[in-house]
Amino acid sequence: MQTRTLGTTGPQTSALGLGCMGMSALYGDSDRTESLATVHAALDAGITLLDTGDFYGMGHNELLINEALRTAPAAAREQAQISVKFGALRTIEGGFTGYDGRPNAVKNFAAYSLTRLGTDHIDIYRIARLDPDVPVEETIGAIAELVEAGHVRHIGLSEVGAETLRRAAAVAPISDLQIEYSLISRGIEDTILPTARELGIGITAYGVLSRGLISGHFDRDRKLAANDFRGMSPRFQGENLDRNLDLVDALRKIAEQKGVSVAQIAIAWVLSRGEDIVPLVGARRRDRLSEALGALDVALDAEDLAAIERAVPAGAAAGDRYPAEQMAHLDSEH
């Protein structure tokens, strides 16, 4: 397995991480047995970075990772690195009502996560979205105290803008910023990515296949389950979906010329953006994981990259990446 280092102060991880959210929430029903088998297959392939959130399935995802690690070979278990997002406030019905970054809340969230995960430390801990009512310095300071106490190894951030990155980094070392980055989500390239590089902060890129939209496996006639987030996502609606899948068709031609899949070329593109970027692949099944791992063997030369740029130019996506009410929570978009 190829490795990369998250920033100048973060850990060395596998070049691809496994995003585990879909095994518990937001993409319709999942298969527990297959989910566990997929985590085991990822560990066996050398993936070390497992990404979760304490609100994924209301704790279900952390318990799933606990079970996967308990039933994995000892060597794989010892190499696993767990990245946890916290702070989301939920309703019984599953809605989101905001974020809590108060220092006491940070430590409360961490206590519950450590118990559910069955570990004595969290490798990377980050608030899922900036709490607009709490200065980021206070939230980061609380995580820094968890680091000092040995409960957390590294501090991360999620979906914040350049100014917030600077303020956070002035309090404590930040290993990485987790943020959406893909061929059709390139907003970080203007100011956020340059600032992260200036500060020595790595990027863990989620949504590299835009929730399956640019995986090559999503078609216009697909019916989404009622509990599938994509049913509310602007990029999956009406004419937006048609326009976005036209982009995928253009990308497919390039992939076919190279003898690889659409998903592989999309993941390889993110990998090509810099050694400080670690893509998270949200595979819920072993076959999808195997396909994603194949991206590590895809070499893109200057001609390939130029062809991809022509097929899917920056800003070509139709629709925002979240519904309006969720976009409002993104410090990275303001």
CSV table of N, CA, C and O in Angstrom, one decimal, residues 228-322:
chain,number,residue,atom,x,y,z
A,228,ASP,N,-32.4,7.8,1.5
A,228,ASP,CA,-31.2,8.1,0.8
A,228,ASP,C,-31.0,9.6,0.6
A,228,ASP,O,-31.9,10.2,0.0
A,229,PHE,N,-29.9,10.1,1.2
A,229,PHE,CA,-29.7,11.6,1.2
A,229,PHE,C,-29.7,12.1,-0.2
A,229,PHE,O,-30.1,13.3,-0.5
A,230,ARG,N,-29.3,11.3,-1.2
A,230,ARG,CA,-29.2,11.9,-2.6
A,230,ARG,C,-30.5,12.3,-3.2
A,230,ARG,O,-30.6,13.1,-4.1
A,231,GLY,N,-31.6,11.8,-2.6
A,231,GLY,CA,-32.9,12.2,-3.0
A,231,GLY,C,-33.2,13.6,-2.8
A,231,GLY,O,-34.1,14.2,-3.4
A,232,MET,N,-32.4,14.3,-1.9
A,232,MET,CA,-32.6,15.7,-1.6
A,232,MET,C,-31.4,16.5,-2.1
A,232,MET,O,-31.4,17.7,-2.0
A,233,SER,N,-30.4,15.9,-2.7
A,233,SER,CA,-29.2,16.6,-3.2
A,233,SER,C,-29.5,17.2,-4.5
A,233,SER,O,-29.9,16.6,-5.5
A,234,PRO,N,-29.2,18.5,-4.6
A,234,PRO,CA,-29.5,19.3,-5.9
A,234,PRO,C,-28.8,18.6,-7.1
A,234,PRO,O,-29.4,18.7,-8.2
A,235,ARG,N,-27.7,18.0,-6.9
A,235,ARG,CA,-27.0,17.5,-8.1
A,235,ARG,C,-27.6,16.2,-8.7
A,235,ARG,O,-27.3,15.8,-9.8
A,236,PHE,N,-28.5,15.7,-7.9
A,236,PHE,CA,-29.2,14.4,-8.3
A,236,PHE,C,-30.7,14.7,-8.8
A,236,PHE,O,-31.4,13.8,-9.0
A,237,GLN,N,-31.0,16.0,-9.0
A,237,GLN,CA,-32.4,16.4,-9.3
A,237,GLN,C,-32.5,16.8,-10.8
A,237,GLN,O,-31.7,17.5,-11.3
A,238,GLY,N,-33.5,16.2,-11.4
A,238,GLY,CA,-34.0,16.7,-12.8
A,238,GLY,C,-32.9,17.0,-13.8
A,238,GLY,O,-32.1,16.1,-14.1
A,239,GLU,N,-32.9,18.2,-14.3
A,239,GLU,CA,-32.0,18.6,-15.3
A,239,GLU,C,-30.6,18.6,-14.8
A,239,GLU,O,-29.6,18.3,-15.6
A,240,ASN,N,-30.4,18.9,-13.5
A,240,ASN,CA,-29.0,18.9,-13.0
A,240,ASN,C,-28.4,17.5,-13.1
A,240,ASN,O,-27.3,17.3,-13.5
A,241,LEU,N,-29.2,16.4,-12.8
A,241,LEU,CA,-28.7,15.1,-12.9
A,241,LEU,C,-28.3,14.8,-14.4
A,241,LEU,O,-27.3,14.2,-14.6
A,242,ASP,N,-29.2,15.2,-15.3
A,242,ASP,CA,-28.9,14.9,-16.7
A,242,ASP,C,-27.6,15.6,-17.1
A,242,ASP,O,-26.7,15.0,-17.8
A,243,ARG,N,-27.4,16.8,-16.7
A,243,ARG,CA,-26.2,17.6,-17.1
A,243,ARG,C,-24.9,16.9,-16.4
A,243,ARG,O,-23.9,16.8,-17.1
A,244,ASN,N,-25.1,16.5,-15.2
A,244,ASN,CA,-23.9,15.9,-14.5
A,244,ASN,C,-23.6,14.6,-15.1
A,244,ASN,O,-22.4,14.2,-15.2
A,245,LEU,N,-24.6,13.8,-15.5
A,245,LEU,CA,-24.3,12.5,-16.1
A,245,LEU,C,-23.7,12.6,-17.5
A,245,LEU,O,-23.0,11.8,-18.0
A,246,ASP,N,-24.0,13.8,-18.1
A,246,ASP,CA,-23.3,14.0,-19.4
A,246,ASP,C,-21.8,14.2,-19.2
A,246,ASP,O,-21.0,13.8,-20.0
A,247,LEU,N,-21.5,14.8,-18.1
A,247,LEU,CA,-20.0,15.0,-17.7
A,247,LEU,C,-19.4,13.6,-17.5
A,247,LEU,O,-18.3,13.3,-17.9
A,248,VAL,N,-20.2,12.7,-16.9
A,248,VAL,CA,-19.7,11.4,-16.6
A,248,VAL,C,-19.5,10.6,-17.9
A,248,VAL,O,-18.5,9.9,-18.1
A,249,ASP,N,-20.4,10.8,-18.9
A,249,ASP,CA,-20.2,10.2,-20.2
A,249,ASP,C,-19.0,10.6,-20.9
A,249,ASP,O,-18.3,9.8,-21.5
A,250,ALA,N,-18.6,11.9,-20.7
A,250,ALA,CA,-17.4,12.4,-21.3
A,250,ALA,C,-16.2,11.8,-20.6
A,250,ALA,O,-15.2,11.5,-21.3
A,251,LEU,N,-16.3,11.7,-19.3
A,251,LEU,CA,-15.2,11.1,-18.6
A,251,LEU,C,-15.0,9.6,-18.9
A,251,LEU,O,-13.9,9.1,-19.0
A,252,ARG,N,-16.1,9.0,-19.2
A,252,ARG,CA,-16.1,7.5,-19.5
A,252,ARG,C,-15.3,7.3,-20.7
A,252,ARG,O,-14.5,6.3,-20.8
A,253,LYS,N,-15.3,8.1,-21.7
A,253,LYS,CA,-14.6,7.9,-22.9
A,253,LYS,C,-13.1,7.9,-22.6
A,253,LYS,O,-12.3,7.2,-23.2
A,254,ILE,N,-12.6,8.8,-21.8
A,254,ILE,CA,-11.2,8.9,-21.4
A,254,ILE,C,-10.8,7.6,-20.6
A,254,ILE,O,-9.8,7.0,-20.9
A,255,ALA,N,-11.7,7.2,-19.7
A,255,ALA,CA,-11.4,6.0,-18.9
A,255,ALA,C,-11.3,4.8,-19.8
A,255,ALA,O,-10.4,4.0,-19.6
A,256,GLU,N,-12.2,4.7,-20.8
A,256,GLU,CA,-12.2,3.5,-21.7
A,256,GLU,C,-10.9,3.5,-22.5
A,256,GLU,O,-10.3,2.4,-22.8
A,257,GLN,N,-10.4,4.7,-22.9
A,257,GLN,CA,-9.2,4.7,-23.7
A,257,GLN,C,-8.0,4.3,-22.9
A,257,GLN,O,-7.0,3.7,-23.4
A,258,LYS,N,-8.0,4.4,-21.5
A,258,LYS,CA,-6.9,4.0,-20.7
A,258,LYS,C,-7.2,2.6,-20.1
A,258,LYS,O,-6.3,2.1,-19.4
A,259,GLY,N,-8.3,2.0,-20.4
A,259,GLY,CA,-8.6,0.7,-20.0
A,259,GLY,C,-8.9,0.6,-18.5
A,259,GLY,O,-8.6,-0.4,-17.8
A,260,VAL,N,-9.5,1.7,-17.9
A,260,VAL,CA,-9.8,1.7,-16.5
A,260,VAL,C,-11.3,2.1,-16.4
A,260,VAL,O,-12.0,2.5,-17.3
A,261,SER,N,-11.8,2.1,-15.2
A,261,SER,CA,-13.2,2.4,-14.9
A,261,SER,C,-13.3,3.9,-14.7
A,261,SER,O,-12.4,4.6,-14.4
A,262,VAL,N,-14.6,4.4,-14.8
A,262,VAL,CA,-14.8,5.8,-14.5
A,262,VAL,C,-14.4,6.2,-13.1
A,262,VAL,O,-13.8,7.2,-12.8
A,263,ALA,N,-14.8,5.3,-12.1
A,263,ALA,CA,-14.5,5.6,-10.7
A,263,ALA,C,-13.0,5.6,-10.5
A,263,ALA,O,-12.5,6.5,-9.8
A,264,GLN,N,-12.3,4.7,-11.2
A,264,GLN,CA,-10.8,4.7,-11.0
A,264,GLN,C,-10.2,6.0,-11.5
A,264,GLN,O,-9.2,6.5,-10.9
A,265,ILE,N,-10.6,6.5,-12.6
A,265,ILE,CA,-10.0,7.7,-13.2
A,265,ILE,C,-10.3,8.9,-12.3
A,265,ILE,O,-9.5,9.8,-12.1
A,266,ALA,N,-11.6,8.9,-11.8
A,266,ALA,CA,-12.0,10.0,-10.9
A,266,ALA,C,-11.2,10.0,-9.6
A,266,ALA,O,-10.8,11.1,-9.1
A,267,ILE,N,-10.9,8.9,-9.0
A,267,ILE,CA,-10.1,8.8,-7.8
A,267,ILE,C,-8.7,9.1,-8.1
A,267,ILE,O,-8.0,9.8,-7.3
A,268,ALA,N,-8.2,8.6,-9.2
A,268,ALA,CA,-6.8,8.8,-9.6
A,268,ALA,C,-6.6,10.3,-9.8
A,268,ALA,O,-5.5,10.8,-9.5
A,269,TRP,N,-7.6,11.0,-10.3
A,269,TRP,CA,-7.4,12.5,-10.5
A,269,TRP,C,-7.2,13.2,-9.2
A,269,TRP,O,-6.3,14.0,-9.0
A,270,VAL,N,-8.0,12.8,-8.2
A,270,VAL,CA,-7.8,13.4,-6.8
A,270,VAL,C,-6.4,13.0,-6.3
A,270,VAL,O,-5.7,13.9,-5.7
A,271,LEU,N,-6.0,11.8,-6.4
A,271,LEU,CA,-4.7,11.4,-6.0
A,271,LEU,C,-3.6,12.2,-6.7
A,271,LEU,O,-2.6,12.5,-6.1
A,272,SER,N,-3.8,12.6,-7.9
A,272,SER,CA,-2.8,13.3,-8.7
A,272,SER,C,-2.7,14.8,-8.3
A,272,SER,O,-1.7,15.5,-8.7
A,273,ARG,N,-3.6,15.3,-7.4
A,273,ARG,CA,-3.5,16.7,-7.1
A,273,ARG,C,-2.5,17.0,-6.0
A,273,ARG,O,-2.3,18.2,-5.8
A,274,GLY,N,-1.9,16.1,-5.5
A,274,GLY,CA,-0.8,16.4,-4.5
A,274,GLY,C,-0.6,15.2,-3.5
A,274,GLY,O,-1.5,14.5,-3.1
A,275,GLU,N,0.7,15.1,-3.1
A,275,GLU,CA,1.0,14.1,-2.1
A,275,GLU,C,0.4,14.4,-0.7
A,275,GLU,O,0.4,13.5,0.2
A,276,ASP,N,-0.1,15.6,-0.5
A,276,ASP,CA,-0.7,16.0,0.8
A,276,ASP,C,-2.2,15.7,0.8
A,276,ASP,O,-2.9,16.1,1.7
A,277,ILE,N,-2.7,15.0,-0.2
A,277,ILE,CA,-4.1,14.8,-0.3
A,277,ILE,C,-4.4,13.3,-0.2
A,277,ILE,O,-3.8,12.5,-1.0
A,278,VAL,N,-5.3,12.9,0.7
A,278,VAL,CA,-5.6,11.5,0.9
A,278,VAL,C,-7.1,11.3,0.6
A,278,VAL,O,-8.0,11.8,1.4
A,279,PRO,N,-7.5,10.7,-0.5
A,279,PRO,CA,-8.9,10.5,-0.8
A,279,PRO,C,-9.5,9.5,0.1
A,279,PRO,O,-8.9,8.4,0.4
A,280,LEU,N,-10.8,9.8,0.5
A,280,LEU,CA,-11.6,8.8,1.3
A,280,LEU,C,-12.6,8.2,0.3
A,280,LEU,O,-13.3,8.9,-0.4
A,281,VAL,N,-12.6,6.9,0.2
A,281,VAL,CA,-13.5,6.2,-0.7
A,281,VAL,C,-14.6,5.6,0.2
A,281,VAL,O,-14.4,4.9,1.2
A,282,GLY,N,-15.9,5.9,-0.2
A,282,GLY,CA,-17.0,5.4,0.6
A,282,GLY,C,-17.6,4.1,0.2
A,282,GLY,O,-18.8,3.9,0.1
A,283,ALA,N,-16.7,3.1,0.0
A,283,ALA,CA,-17.2,1.8,-0.5
A,283,ALA,C,-17.9,1.1,0.7
A,283,ALA,O,-17.5,1.0,1.8
A,284,ARG,N,-19.1,0.6,0.3
A,284,ARG,CA,-19.9,-0.2,1.3
A,284,ARG,C,-19.8,-1.7,1.0
A,284,ARG,O,-20.3,-2.5,1.7
A,285,ARG,N,-19.2,-2.0,-0.2
A,285,ARG,CA,-19.1,-3.4,-0.6
A,285,ARG,C,-17.7,-3.7,-1.1
A,285,ARG,O,-17.0,-2.9,-1.5
A,286,ARG,N,-17.3,-5.0,-1.0
A,286,ARG,CA,-16.0,-5.4,-1.3
A,286,ARG,C,-15.7,-5.2,-2.8
A,286,ARG,O,-14.5,-4.8,-3.2
A,287,ASP,N,-16.7,-5.3,-3.7
A,287,ASP,CA,-16.4,-5.1,-5.1
A,287,ASP,C,-16.1,-3.7,-5.4
A,287,ASP,O,-15.2,-3.3,-6.2
A,288,ARG,N,-16.8,-2.8,-4.8
A,288,ARG,CA,-16.6,-1.3,-5.0
A,288,ARG,C,-15.2,-1.0,-4.3
A,288,ARG,O,-14.5,-0.1,-4.9
A,289,LEU,N,-14.9,-1.6,-3.2
A,289,LEU,CA,-13.6,-1.3,-2.6
A,289,LEU,C,-12.5,-1.8,-3.5
A,289,LEU,O,-11.5,-1.0,-3.7
A,290,SER,N,-12.6,-2.9,-4.1
A,290,SER,CA,-11.6,-3.5,-5.0
A,290,SER,C,-11.4,-2.5,-6.2
A,290,SER,O,-10.3,-2.3,-6.6
A,291,GLU,N,-12.5,-2.0,-6.7
A,291,GLU,CA,-12.4,-1.1,-7.9
A,291,GLU,C,-11.7,0.2,-7.5
A,291,GLU,O,-10.8,0.6,-8.2
A,292,ALA,N,-12.0,0.7,-6.3
A,292,ALA,CA,-11.3,1.9,-5.8
A,292,ALA,C,-9.9,1.7,-5.6
A,292,ALA,O,-9.0,2.6,-6.0
A,293,LEU,N,-9.5,0.6,-5.1
A,293,LEU,CA,-8.0,0.3,-4.9
A,293,LEU,C,-7.3,0.3,-6.2
A,293,LEU,O,-6.1,0.6,-6.2
A,294,GLY,N,-8.0,-0.1,-7.3
A,294,GLY,CA,-7.3,-0.1,-8.6
A,294,GLY,C,-6.9,1.3,-9.0
A,294,GLY,O,-6.0,1.4,-9.9
A,295,ALA,N,-7.5,2.3,-8.4
A,295,ALA,CA,-7.1,3.7,-8.8
A,295,ALA,C,-5.6,4.0,-8.5
A,295,ALA,O,-5.0,4.8,-9.1
A,296,LEU,N,-5.1,3.2,-7.5
A,296,LEU,CA,-3.7,3.5,-7.1
A,296,LEU,C,-2.7,3.1,-8.2
A,296,LEU,O,-1.6,3.5,-8.2
A,297,ASP,N,-3.2,2.3,-9.1
A,297,ASP,CA,-2.3,1.8,-10.2
A,297,ASP,C,-2.5,2.6,-11.5
A,297,ASP,O,-1.9,2.3,-12.5
A,298,VAL,N,-3.4,3.6,-11.4
A,298,VAL,CA,-3.7,4.5,-12.6
A,298,VAL,C,-2.7,5.7,-12.6
A,298,VAL,O,-2.8,6.5,-11.8
A,299,ALA,N,-1.9,5.7,-13.6
A,299,ALA,CA,-1.0,6.9,-13.8
A,299,ALA,C,-1.5,7.8,-14.8
A,299,ALA,O,-1.9,7.4,-15.9
A,300,LEU,N,-1.7,9.1,-14.4
A,300,LEU,CA,-2.2,10.1,-15.3
A,300,LEU,C,-1.1,11.0,-15.7
A,300,LEU,O,-0.5,11.7,-14.9
A,301,ASP,N,-0.8,11.1,-17.0
A,301,ASP,CA,0.2,12.0,-17.5
A,301,ASP,C,-0.4,13.3,-17.9
A,301,ASP,O,-1.6,13.5,-17.8
A,302,ALA,N,0.4,14.2,-18.4
A,302,ALA,CA,-0.1,15.6,-18.7
A,302,ALA,C,-1.2,15.6,-19.7
A,302,ALA,O,-2.2,16.3,-19.6
A,303,GLU,N,-1.1,14.7,-20.7
A,303,GLU,CA,-2.1,14.6,-21.7
A,303,GLU,C,-3.4,14.1,-21.2
A,303,GLU,O,-4.5,14.6,-21.5
A,304,ASP,N,-3.3,13.1,-20.3
A,304,ASP,CA,-4.5,12.6,-19.6
A,304,ASP,C,-5.2,13.7,-18.8
A,304,ASP,O,-6.4,13.8,-18.9
A,305,LEU,N,-4.4,14.4,-18.1
A,305,LEU,CA,-5.0,15.4,-17.2
A,305,LEU,C,-5.6,16.5,-18.0
A,305,LEU,O,-6.7,17.1,-17.7
A,306,ALA,N,-5.0,16.9,-19.1
A,306,ALA,CA,-5.6,17.9,-20.0
A,306,ALA,C,-6.9,17.4,-20.6
A,306,ALA,O,-7.9,18.2,-20.7
A,307,ALA,N,-7.0,16.1,-21.0
A,307,ALA,CA,-8.2,15.5,-21.5
A,307,ALA,C,-9.3,15.5,-20.5
A,307,ALA,O,-10.5,15.8,-20.8
A,308,ILE,N,-9.0,15.2,-19.3
A,308,ILE,CA,-9.9,15.2,-18.2
A,308,ILE,C,-10.5,16.6,-17.9
A,308,ILE,O,-11.7,16.8,-17.7
A,309,GLU,N,-9.6,17.6,-18.0
A,309,GLU,CA,-9.9,19.0,-17.8
A,309,GLU,C,-10.9,19.4,-18.8
A,309,GLU,O,-11.9,20.2,-18.6
A,310,ARG,N,-10.7,19.0,-20.1
A,310,ARG,CA,-11.6,19.4,-21.1
A,310,ARG,C,-13.0,18.7,-21.0
A,310,ARG,O,-14.0,19.3,-21.2
A,311,ALA,N,-13.0,17.5,-20.5
A,311,ALA,CA,-14.2,16.7,-20.4
A,311,ALA,C,-15.0,17.2,-19.2
A,311,ALA,O,-16.3,17.3,-19.3
A,312,VAL,N,-14.3,17.5,-18.1
A,312,VAL,CA,-15.0,18.0,-16.9
A,312,VAL,C,-14.3,19.2,-16.4
A,312,VAL,O,-13.5,19.2,-15.4
A,313,PRO,N,-14.5,20.4,-17.0
A,313,PRO,CA,-13.9,21.6,-16.5
A,313,PRO,C,-14.3,22.0,-15.2
A,313,PRO,O,-15.4,21.7,-14.7
A,314,ALA,N,-13.5,22.8,-14.5
A,314,ALA,CA,-13.8,23.3,-13.1
A,314,ALA,C,-15.1,24.1,-13.2
A,314,ALA,O,-15.3,24.9,-14.2
A,315,GLY,N,-16.0,23.9,-12.3
A,315,GLY,CA,-17.2,24.6,-12.3
A,315,GLY,C,-18.3,24.1,-13.2
A,315,GLY,O,-19.4,24.7,-13.3
A,316,ALA,N,-18.1,22.9,-13.8
A,316,ALA,CA,-19.1,22.4,-14.7
A,316,ALA,C,-20.3,21.7,-14.1
A,316,ALA,O,-21.3,21.5,-14.8
A,317,ALA,N,-20.2,21.4,-12.8
A,317,ALA,CA,-21.3,20.6,-12.2
A,317,ALA,C,-22.5,21.5,-12.1
A,317,ALA,O,-22.5,22.7,-11.9
A,318,ALA,N,-23.7,20.8,-12.3
A,318,ALA,CA,-25.0,21.5,-12.1
A,318,ALA,C,-25.5,21.3,-10.7
A,318,ALA,O,-25.7,20.1,-10.3
A,319,GLY,N,-25.8,22.3,-10.0
A,319,GLY,CA,-26.4,22.2,-8.7
A,319,GLY,C,-25.4,22.3,-7.6
A,319,GLY,O,-24.2,21.9,-7.8
A,320,ASP,N,-25.8,22.7,-6.4
A,320,ASP,CA,-24.9,22.8,-5.3
A,320,ASP,C,-24.7,21.4,-4.7
A,320,ASP,O,-25.5,20.4,-5.0
A,321,ARG,N,-23.6,21.2,-3.9
A,321,ARG,CA,-23.3,19.9,-3.4
A,321,ARG,C,-24.2,19.5,-2.2
A,321,ARG,O,-24.2,18.3,-1.8
A,322,TYR,N,-24.9,20.4,-1.6
A,322,TYR,CA,-25.8,20.1,-0.5
A,322,TYR,C,-27.1,21.0,-0.7
A,322,TYR,O,-27.1,22.0,-1.4
